[in-house]
Tab-separated table of C-alpha atoms in Angstrom:
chain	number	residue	atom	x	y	z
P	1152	UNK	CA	0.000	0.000	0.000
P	1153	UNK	CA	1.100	3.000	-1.140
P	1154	UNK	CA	2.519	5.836	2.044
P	1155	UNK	CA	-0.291	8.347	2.917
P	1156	UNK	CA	-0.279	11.292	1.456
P	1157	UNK	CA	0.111	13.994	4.098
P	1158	UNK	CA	-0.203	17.002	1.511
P	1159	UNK	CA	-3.977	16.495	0.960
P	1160	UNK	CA	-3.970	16.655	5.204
P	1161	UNK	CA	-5.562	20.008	6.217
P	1162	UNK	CA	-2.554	21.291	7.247
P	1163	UNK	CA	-1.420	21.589	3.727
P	1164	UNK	CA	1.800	20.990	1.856
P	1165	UNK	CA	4.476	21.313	4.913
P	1166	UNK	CA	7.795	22.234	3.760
P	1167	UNK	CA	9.704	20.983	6.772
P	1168	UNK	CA	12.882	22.046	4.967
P	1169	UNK	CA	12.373	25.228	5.255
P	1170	UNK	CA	11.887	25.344	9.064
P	1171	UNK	CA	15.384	23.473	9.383
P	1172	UNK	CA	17.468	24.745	11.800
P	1173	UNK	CA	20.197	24.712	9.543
P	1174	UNK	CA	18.233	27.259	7.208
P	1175	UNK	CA	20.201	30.263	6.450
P	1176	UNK	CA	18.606	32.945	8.212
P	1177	UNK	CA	16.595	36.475	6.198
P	1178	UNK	CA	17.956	39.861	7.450
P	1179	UNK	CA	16.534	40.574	10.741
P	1180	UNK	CA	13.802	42.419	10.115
P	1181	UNK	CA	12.272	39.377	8.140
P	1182	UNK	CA	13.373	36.330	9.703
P	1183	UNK	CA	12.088	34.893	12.998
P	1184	UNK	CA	14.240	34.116	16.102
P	1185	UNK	CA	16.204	30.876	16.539
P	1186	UNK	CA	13.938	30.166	19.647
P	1187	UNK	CA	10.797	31.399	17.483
P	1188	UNK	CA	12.218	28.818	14.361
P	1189	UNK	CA	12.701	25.736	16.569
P	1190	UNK	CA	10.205	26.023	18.088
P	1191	UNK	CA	8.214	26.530	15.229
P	1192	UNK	CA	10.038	23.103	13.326
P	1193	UNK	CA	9.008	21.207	16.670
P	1194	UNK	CA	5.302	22.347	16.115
P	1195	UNK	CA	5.073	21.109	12.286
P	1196	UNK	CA	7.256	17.785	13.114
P	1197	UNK	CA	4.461	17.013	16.240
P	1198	UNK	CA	1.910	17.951	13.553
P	1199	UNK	CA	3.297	15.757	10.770
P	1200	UNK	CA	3.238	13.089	13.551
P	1201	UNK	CA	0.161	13.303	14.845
P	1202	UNK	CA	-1.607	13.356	11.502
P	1203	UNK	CA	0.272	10.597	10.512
P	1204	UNK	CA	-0.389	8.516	12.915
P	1205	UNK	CA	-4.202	9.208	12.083
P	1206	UNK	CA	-4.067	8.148	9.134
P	1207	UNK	CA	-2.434	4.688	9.557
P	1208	UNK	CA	-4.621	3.870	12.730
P	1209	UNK	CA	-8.020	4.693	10.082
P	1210	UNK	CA	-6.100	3.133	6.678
P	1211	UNK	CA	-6.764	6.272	4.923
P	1212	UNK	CA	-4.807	7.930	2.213
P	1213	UNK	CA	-5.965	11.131	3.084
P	1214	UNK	CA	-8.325	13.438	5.655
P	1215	UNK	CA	-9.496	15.284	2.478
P	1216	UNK	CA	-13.479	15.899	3.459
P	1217	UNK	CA	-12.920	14.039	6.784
P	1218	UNK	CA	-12.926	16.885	8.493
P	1219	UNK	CA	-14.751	20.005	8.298
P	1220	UNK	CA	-13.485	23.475	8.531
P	1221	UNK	CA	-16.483	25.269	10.377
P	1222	UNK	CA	-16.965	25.283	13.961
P	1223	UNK	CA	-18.883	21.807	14.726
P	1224	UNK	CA	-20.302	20.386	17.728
P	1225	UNK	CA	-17.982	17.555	17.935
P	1226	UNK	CA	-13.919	18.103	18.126
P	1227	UNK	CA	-11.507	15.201	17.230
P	1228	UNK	CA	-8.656	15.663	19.201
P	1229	UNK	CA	-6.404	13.899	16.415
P	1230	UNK	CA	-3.019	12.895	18.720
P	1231	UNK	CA	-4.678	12.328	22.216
P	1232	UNK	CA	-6.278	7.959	22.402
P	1233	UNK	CA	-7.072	5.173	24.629
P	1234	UNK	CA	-4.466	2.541	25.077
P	1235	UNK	CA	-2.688	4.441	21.965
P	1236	UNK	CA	-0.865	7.697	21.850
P	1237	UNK	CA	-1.510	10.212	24.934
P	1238	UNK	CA	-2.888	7.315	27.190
P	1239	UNK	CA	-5.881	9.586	27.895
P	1240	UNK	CA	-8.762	8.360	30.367
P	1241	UNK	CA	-11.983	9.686	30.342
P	1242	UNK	CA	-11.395	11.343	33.309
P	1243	UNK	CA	-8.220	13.348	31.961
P	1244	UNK	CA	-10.089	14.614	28.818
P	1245	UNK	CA	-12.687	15.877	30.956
P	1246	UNK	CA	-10.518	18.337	32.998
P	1247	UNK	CA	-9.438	19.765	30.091
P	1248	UNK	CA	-12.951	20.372	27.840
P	1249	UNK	CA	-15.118	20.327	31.128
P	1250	UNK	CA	-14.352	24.013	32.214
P	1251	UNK	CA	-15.799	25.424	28.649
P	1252	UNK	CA	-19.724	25.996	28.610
P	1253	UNK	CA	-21.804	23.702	26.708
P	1254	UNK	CA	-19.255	20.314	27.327
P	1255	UNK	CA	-21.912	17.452	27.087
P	1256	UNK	CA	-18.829	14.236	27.275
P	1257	UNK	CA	-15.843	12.921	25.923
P	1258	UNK	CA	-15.712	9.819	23.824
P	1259	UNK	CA	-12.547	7.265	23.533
P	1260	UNK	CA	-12.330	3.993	21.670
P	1261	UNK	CA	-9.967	1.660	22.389
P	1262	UNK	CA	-6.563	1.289	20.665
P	1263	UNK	CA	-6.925	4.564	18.415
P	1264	UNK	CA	-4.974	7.484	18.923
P	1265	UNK	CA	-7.884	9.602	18.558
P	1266	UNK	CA	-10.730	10.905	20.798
P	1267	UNK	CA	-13.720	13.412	20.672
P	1268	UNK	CA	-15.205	16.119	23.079
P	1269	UNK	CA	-18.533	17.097	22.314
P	1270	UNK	CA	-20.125	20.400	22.957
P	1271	UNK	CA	-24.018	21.493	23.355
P	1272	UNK	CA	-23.466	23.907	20.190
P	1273	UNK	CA	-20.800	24.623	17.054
P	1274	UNK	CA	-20.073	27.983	18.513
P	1275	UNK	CA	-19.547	26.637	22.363
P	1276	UNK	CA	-16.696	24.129	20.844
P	1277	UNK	CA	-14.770	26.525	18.995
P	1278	UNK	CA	-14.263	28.609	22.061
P	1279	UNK	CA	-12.642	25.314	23.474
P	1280	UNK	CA	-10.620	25.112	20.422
P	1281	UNK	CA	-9.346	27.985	20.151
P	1282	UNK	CA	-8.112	27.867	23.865
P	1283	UNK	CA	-6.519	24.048	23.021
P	1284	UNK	CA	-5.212	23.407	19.345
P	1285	UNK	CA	-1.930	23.470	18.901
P	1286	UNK	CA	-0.921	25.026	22.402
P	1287	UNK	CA	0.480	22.907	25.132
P	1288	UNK	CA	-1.995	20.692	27.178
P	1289	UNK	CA	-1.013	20.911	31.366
P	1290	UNK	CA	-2.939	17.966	31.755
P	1291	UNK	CA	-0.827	16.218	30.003
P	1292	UNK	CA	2.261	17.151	30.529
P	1293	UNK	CA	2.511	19.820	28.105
P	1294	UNK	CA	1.630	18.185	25.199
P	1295	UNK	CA	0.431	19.470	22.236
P	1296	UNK	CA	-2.804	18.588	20.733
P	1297	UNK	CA	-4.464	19.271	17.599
P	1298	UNK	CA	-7.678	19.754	17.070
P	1299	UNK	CA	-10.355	19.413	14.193
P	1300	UNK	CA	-13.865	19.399	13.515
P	1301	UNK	CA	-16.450	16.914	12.584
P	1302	UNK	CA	-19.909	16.777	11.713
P	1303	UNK	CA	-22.489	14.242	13.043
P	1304	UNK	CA	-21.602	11.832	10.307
P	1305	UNK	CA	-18.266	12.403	10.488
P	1306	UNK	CA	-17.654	11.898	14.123
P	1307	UNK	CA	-20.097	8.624	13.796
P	1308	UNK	CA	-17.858	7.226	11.089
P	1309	UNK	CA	-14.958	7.330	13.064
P	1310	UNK	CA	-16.453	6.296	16.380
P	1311	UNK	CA	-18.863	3.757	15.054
P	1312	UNK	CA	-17.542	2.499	12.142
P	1313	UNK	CA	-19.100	-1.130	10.642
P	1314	UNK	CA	-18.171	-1.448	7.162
P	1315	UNK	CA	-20.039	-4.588	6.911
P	1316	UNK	CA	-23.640	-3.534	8.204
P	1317	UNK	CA	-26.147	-4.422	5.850
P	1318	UNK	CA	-28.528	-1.358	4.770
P	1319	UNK	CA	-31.521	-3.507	5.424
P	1320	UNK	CA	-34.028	-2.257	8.687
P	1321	UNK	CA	-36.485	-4.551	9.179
P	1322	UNK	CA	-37.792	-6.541	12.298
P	1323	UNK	CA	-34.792	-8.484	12.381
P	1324	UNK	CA	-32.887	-5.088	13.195
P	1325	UNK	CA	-35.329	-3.524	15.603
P	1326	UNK	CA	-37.815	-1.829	13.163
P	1327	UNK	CA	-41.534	-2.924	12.966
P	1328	UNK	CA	-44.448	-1.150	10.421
P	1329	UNK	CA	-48.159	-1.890	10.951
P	1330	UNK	CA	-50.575	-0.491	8.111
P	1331	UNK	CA	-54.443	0.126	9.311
P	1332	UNK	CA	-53.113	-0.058	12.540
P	1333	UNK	CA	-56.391	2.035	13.525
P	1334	UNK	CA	-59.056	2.508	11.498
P	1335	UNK	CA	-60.821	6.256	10.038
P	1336	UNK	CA	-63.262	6.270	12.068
P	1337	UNK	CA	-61.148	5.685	15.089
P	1338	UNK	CA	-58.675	8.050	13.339
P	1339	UNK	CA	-61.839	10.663	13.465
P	1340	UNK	CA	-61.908	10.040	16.698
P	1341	UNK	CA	-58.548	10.524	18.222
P	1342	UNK	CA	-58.321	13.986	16.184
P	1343	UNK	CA	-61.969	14.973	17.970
P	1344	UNK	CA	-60.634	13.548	21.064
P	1345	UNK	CA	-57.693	16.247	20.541
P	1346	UNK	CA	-59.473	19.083	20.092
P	1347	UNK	CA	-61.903	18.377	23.142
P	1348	UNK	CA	-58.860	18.141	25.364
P	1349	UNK	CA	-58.100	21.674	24.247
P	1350	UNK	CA	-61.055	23.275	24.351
P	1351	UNK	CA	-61.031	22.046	27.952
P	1352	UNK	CA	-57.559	23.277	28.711
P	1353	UNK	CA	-58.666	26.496	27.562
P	1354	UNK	CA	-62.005	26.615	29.569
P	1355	UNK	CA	-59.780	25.671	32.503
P	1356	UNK	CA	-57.651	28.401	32.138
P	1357	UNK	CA	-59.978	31.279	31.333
P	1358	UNK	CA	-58.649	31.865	27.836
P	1359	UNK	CA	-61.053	32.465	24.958
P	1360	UNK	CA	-61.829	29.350	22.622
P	1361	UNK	CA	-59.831	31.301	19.873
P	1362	UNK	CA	-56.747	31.183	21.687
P	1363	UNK	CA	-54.410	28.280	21.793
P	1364	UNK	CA	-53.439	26.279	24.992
P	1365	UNK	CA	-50.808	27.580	26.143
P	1366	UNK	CA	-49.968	23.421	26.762
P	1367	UNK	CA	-48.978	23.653	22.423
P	1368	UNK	CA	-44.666	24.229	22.092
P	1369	UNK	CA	-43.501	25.758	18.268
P	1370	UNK	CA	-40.388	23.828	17.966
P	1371	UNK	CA	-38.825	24.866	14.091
P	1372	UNK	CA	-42.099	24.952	12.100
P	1373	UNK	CA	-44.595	21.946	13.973
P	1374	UNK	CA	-46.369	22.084	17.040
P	1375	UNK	CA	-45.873	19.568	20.490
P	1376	UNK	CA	-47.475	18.973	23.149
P	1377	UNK	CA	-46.398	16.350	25.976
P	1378	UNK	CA	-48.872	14.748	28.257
P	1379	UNK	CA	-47.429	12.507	31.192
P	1380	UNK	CA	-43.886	13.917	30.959
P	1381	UNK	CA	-42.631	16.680	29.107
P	1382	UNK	CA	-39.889	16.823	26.750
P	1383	UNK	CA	-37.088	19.639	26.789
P	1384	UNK	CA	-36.018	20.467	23.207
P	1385	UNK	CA	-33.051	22.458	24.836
P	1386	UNK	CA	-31.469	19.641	27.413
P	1387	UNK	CA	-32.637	16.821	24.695
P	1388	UNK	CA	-34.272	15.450	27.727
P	1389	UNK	CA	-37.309	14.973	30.213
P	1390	UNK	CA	-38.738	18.021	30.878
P	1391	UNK	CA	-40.171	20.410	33.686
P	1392	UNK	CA	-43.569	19.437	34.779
P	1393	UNK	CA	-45.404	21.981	34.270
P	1394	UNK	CA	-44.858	21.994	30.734
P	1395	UNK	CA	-46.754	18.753	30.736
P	1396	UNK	CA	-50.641	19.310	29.559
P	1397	UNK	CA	-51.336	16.498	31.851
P	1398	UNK	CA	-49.132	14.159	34.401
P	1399	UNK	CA	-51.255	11.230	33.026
P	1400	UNK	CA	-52.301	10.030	29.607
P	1401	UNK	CA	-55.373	10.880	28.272
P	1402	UNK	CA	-58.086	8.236	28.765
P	1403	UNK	CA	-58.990	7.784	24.773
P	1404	UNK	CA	-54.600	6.664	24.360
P	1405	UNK	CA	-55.314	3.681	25.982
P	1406	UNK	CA	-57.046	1.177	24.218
P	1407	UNK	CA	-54.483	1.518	21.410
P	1408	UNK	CA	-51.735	0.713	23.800
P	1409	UNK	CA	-53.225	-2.247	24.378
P	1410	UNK	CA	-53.392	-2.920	20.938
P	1411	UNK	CA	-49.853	-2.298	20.471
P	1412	UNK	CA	-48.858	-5.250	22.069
P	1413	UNK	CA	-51.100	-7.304	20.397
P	1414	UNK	CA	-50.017	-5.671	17.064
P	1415	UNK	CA	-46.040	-6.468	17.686
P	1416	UNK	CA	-46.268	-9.314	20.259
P	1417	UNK	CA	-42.744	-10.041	21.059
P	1418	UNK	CA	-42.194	-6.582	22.141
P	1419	UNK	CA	-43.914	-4.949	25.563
P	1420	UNK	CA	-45.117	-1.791	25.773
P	1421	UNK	CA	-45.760	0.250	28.466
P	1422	UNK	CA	-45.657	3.634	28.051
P	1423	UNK	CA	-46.204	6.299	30.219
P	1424	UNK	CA	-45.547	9.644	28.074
P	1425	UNK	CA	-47.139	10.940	24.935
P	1426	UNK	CA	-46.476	13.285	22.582
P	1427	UNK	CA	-48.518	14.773	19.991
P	1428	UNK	CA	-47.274	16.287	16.817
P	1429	UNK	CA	-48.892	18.540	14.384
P	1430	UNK	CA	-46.351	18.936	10.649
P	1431	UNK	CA	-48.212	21.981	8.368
P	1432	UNK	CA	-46.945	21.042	4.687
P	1433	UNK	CA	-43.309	21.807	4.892
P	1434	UNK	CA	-42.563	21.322	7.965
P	1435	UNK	CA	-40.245	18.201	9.502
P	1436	UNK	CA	-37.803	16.916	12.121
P	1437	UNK	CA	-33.694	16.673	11.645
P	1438	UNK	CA	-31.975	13.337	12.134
P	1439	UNK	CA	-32.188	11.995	15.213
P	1440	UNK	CA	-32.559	9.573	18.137
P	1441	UNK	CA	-34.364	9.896	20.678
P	1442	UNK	CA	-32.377	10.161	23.918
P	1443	UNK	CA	-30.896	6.822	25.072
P	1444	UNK	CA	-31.334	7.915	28.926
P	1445	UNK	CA	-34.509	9.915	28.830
P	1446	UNK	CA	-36.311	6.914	27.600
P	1447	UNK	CA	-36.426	3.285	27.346
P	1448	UNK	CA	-35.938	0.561	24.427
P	1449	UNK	CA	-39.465	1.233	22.828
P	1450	UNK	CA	-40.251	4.082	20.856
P	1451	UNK	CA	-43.528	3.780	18.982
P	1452	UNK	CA	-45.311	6.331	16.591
P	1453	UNK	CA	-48.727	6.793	15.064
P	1454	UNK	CA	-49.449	8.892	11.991
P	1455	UNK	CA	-52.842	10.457	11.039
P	1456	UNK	CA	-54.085	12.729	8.852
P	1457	UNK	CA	-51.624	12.352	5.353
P	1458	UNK	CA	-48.972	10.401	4.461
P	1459	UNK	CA	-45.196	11.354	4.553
P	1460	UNK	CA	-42.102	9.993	4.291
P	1461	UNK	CA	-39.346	8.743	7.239
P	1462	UNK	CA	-36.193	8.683	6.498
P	1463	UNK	CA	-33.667	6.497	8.610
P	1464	UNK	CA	-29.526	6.178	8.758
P	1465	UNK	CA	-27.171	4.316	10.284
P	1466	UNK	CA	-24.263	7.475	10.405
P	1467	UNK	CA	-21.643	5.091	11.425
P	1468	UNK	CA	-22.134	2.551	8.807
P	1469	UNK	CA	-22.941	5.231	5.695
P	1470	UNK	CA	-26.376	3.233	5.665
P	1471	UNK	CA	-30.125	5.092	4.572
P	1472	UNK	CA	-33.032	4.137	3.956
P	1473	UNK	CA	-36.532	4.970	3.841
P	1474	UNK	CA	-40.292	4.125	4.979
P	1475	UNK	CA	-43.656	5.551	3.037
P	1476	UNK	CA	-45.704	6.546	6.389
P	1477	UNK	CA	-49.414	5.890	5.371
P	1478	UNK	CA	-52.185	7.357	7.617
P	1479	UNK	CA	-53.049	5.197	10.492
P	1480	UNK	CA	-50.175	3.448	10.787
P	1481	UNK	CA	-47.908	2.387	13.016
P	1482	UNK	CA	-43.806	2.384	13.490
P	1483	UNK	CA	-42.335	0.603	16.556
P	1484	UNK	CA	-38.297	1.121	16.768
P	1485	UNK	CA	-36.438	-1.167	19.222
P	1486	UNK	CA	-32.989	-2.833	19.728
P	1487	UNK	CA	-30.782	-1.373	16.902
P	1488	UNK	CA	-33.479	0.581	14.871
P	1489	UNK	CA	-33.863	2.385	18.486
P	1490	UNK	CA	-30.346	2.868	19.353
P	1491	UNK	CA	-27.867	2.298	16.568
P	1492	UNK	CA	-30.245	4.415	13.600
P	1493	UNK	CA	-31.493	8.309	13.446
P	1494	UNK	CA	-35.078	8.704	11.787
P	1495	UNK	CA	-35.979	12.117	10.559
P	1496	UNK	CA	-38.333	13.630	8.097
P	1497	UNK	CA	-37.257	16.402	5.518
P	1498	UNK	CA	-38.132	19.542	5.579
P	1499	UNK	CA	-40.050	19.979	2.116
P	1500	UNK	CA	-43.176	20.058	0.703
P	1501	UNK	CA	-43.549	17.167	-1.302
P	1502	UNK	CA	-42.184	13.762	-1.474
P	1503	UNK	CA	-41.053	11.474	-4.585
P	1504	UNK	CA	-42.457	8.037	-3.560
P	1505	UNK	CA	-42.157	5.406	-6.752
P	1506	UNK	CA	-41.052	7.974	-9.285
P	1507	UNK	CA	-44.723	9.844	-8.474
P	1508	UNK	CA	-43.947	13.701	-6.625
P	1509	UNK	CA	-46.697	13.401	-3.690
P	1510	UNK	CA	-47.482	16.637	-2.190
P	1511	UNK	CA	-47.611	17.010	1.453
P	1512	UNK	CA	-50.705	17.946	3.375
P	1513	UNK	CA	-51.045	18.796	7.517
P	1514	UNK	CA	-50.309	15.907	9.095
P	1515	UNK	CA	-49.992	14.608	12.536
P	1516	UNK	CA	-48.474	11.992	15.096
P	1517	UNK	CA	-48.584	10.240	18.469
P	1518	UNK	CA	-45.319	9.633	19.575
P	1519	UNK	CA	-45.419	7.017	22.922
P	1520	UNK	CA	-42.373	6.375	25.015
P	1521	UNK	CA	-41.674	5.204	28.475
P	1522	UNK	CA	-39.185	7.453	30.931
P	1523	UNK	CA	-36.557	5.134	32.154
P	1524	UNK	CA	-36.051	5.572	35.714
P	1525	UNK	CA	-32.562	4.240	35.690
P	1526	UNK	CA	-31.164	6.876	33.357
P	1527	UNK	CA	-28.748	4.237	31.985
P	1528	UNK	CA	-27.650	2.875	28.823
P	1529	UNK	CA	-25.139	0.367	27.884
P	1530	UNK	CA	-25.460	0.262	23.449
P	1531	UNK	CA	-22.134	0.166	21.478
P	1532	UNK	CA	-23.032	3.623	19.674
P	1533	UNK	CA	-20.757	6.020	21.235
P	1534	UNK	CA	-21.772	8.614	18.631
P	1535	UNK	CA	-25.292	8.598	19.334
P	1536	UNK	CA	-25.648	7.977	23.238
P	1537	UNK	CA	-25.808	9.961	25.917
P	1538	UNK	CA	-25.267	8.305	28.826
P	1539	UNK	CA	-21.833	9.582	29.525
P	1540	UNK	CA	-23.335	13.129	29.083
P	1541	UNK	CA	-22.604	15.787	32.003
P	1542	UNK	CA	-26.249	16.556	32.090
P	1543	UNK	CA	-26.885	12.623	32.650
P	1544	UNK	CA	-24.507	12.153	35.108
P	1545	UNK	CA	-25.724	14.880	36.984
P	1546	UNK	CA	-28.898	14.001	36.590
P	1547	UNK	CA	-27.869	10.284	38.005
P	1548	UNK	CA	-26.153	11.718	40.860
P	1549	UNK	CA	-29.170	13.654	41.765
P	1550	UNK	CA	-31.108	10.762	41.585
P	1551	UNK	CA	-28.971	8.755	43.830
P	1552	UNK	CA	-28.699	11.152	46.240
P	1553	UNK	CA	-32.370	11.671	46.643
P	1554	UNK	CA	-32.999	8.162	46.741
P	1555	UNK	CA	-30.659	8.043	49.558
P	1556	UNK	CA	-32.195	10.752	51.885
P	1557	UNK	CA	-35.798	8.747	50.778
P	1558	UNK	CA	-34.669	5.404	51.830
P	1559	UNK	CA	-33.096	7.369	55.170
P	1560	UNK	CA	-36.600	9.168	56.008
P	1561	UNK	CA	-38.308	6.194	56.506
């Protein structure tokens, strides 16, 4: 196999020779110092190095659109592993990325001289880069680490990677579809059932039956509302209370839940928060999946109204495809489909289904999920969990400790 080519690296063409010590030196108005020269030859040999070393450890020729040159969420800190170069832990990382707002975790995989930090936005990580790249690292010893960023894909790739995953989603992977899973006229009735709730939420509250309940969330360009537990768009996780509409289900939800199980029998289903959904034409959800700690291995959606379609991908395996979301159906994701894939649905008016451009109409879900109460989760995507999350661990230790002073009350 033919030597990688470092000149296609994003640090460009280096021309070590010209940083040589031995270099003869400009006039002194143009040349740097001797200090300023070595130490700038030490700073491109680390960075040949490092890059390098990348490289070989990933069997790549080249980073060329690995990485990407806007501020991300997600850093790769290229010369800093597990069990490889740096001998990082966990723990380490974290004191260095942990004092920068927005740090949600650190991720390491074993035996690569690579790791990531990932931050809450793109604009919170560059702060930490431009505090860490290429200057010396206390924490470890005064190393120097470089820095780059990656986009969700891109930092799935290299955490996830499965270059043998099939591109089929089915049952066997997690991911169950049930046409006619209601009927219209129980259809009709779910959507009356819906508008009765808020016409009594708004009696309740004194607000005039033109208004809307104040219980309905804008997130992008569709509507939410919870009922049982809410859902913070910010945090990615359970929610306040009192953004609930209700801290039970409604009473017309559960007859179909019982249905559920008899629809996908080797799967229980207990859930005990619902969301509803309302898409105008247009509208949609990015790629996702739904928080690993918030919630539990079931996830299980109804559509009504129109159809649309749901896109799925498996980031770290470069796999995508696509289900045709009739009205009244259902879409239960478990196992792999749940964890290891992101579902989403594009933001555009119309779909091309079979060659045929269907245009979208409103359209509307019921999304039903249980909260786990353990806040744990052990899956194999790094890229996609969050249960080494600050947040989570906070959360966790919260938990604990209020269990604790509980179990010592009584």
């Amino acid at each position: 196999m033919s030597s990688p080519d470092l000149h296609e690296a994003p640090f460009a063409a280096l021309d070590l020779s010209s940083d040589s010590e031995h270099s003869t030196p400009q006039s002194d108005s143009e040349a740097l110092s001797r200090r300023e020269r070595k130490a700038q030859f030490r700073l491109n040999k680390h960075r040949t190095d490092a890059y390098a070393a990348f490289l070989r450890s990933e069997t790549l020729q080249s980073t060329a659109h690995l990485f990407d040159p806007r501020p991300r969420k997600t850093l790769c800190i290229i010369n800093l592993g597990l069990g490889a170069a740096g001998c990082a832990t966990s723990s380490r990382l974290e004191q260095v990325f942990s004092a920068f707002a927005g740090f949600e975790r650190v991720v390491l995989k074993h035996n690569k001289p690579f790791s990531f930090a990932r931050f809450r936005s793109g604009d919170e990580a560059k702060v930490a880069y431009d505090a860490v790249h290429e200057k010396p690292c206390d924490v470890f010893g005064g190393k120097l680490l470089f820095i780059e960023y990656l986009t969700h894909v891109q930092f799935a790739r290299l955490a996830d990677h499965e270059p043998q995953s099939s591109q089929v989603l089915d049952e066997s992977r997690g991911l169950f579809y049930v046409p006619d899973f209601i009927t219209k006229s129980e259809e009709q009735m779910i959507m009356q059932s819906i508008r009765d709730d808020e016409e009594r939420e708004l009696r309740m509250r004194g607000i005039q039956n033109d208004a809307q309940s104040d219980k309905w969330f804008k997130i992008q360009d569709r509507f939410v509302k919870h009922y049982g537990h809410s859902f913070d768009y910010h945090t990615k996780h359970v929610g306040d209370a009192s953004l609930a509409a209700s801290l039970e289900l409604p009473a017309w939800i559960r007859p179909y839940i019982e249905r559920i199980r008899s629809a996908v029998p080797s799967h229980t289903c207990q859930p005990d928060q619902l969301t509803i959904q309302r898409y105008p034409p247009g509208s949609g959800i990015a790629f996702h999946a739904d928080s690993h700690t918030a919630f539990t291995d079931t996830l299980v959606i109804v559509s009504l109204g129109t159809p649309v379609q749901m896109d799925f991908r498996k980031p770290g395996a470069d796999c995508f495809t696509s289900v045709d979301l009739q009205p009244r159906s259902l879409v239960l994701m478990t196992g792999e489909a749940r964890y290891g894939w992101e579902h989403a649905i594009r933001i555009r008016r119309s779909d091309l289904i079979d060659g045929t451009v269907r245009k979208r109409c409103e359209r509307w879900s019921l999304t039903l999920r249980t909260i786990s109460q353990s806040l744990e989760c052990s899956c194999s995507y790094s890229a996609l969990c969050d249960s080494n999350d600050a947040m989570v661990r906070d959360l966790r230790t919260r938990k604990h400790a209020k269990t604790q002073i509980t179990q010592g009350s009584v």
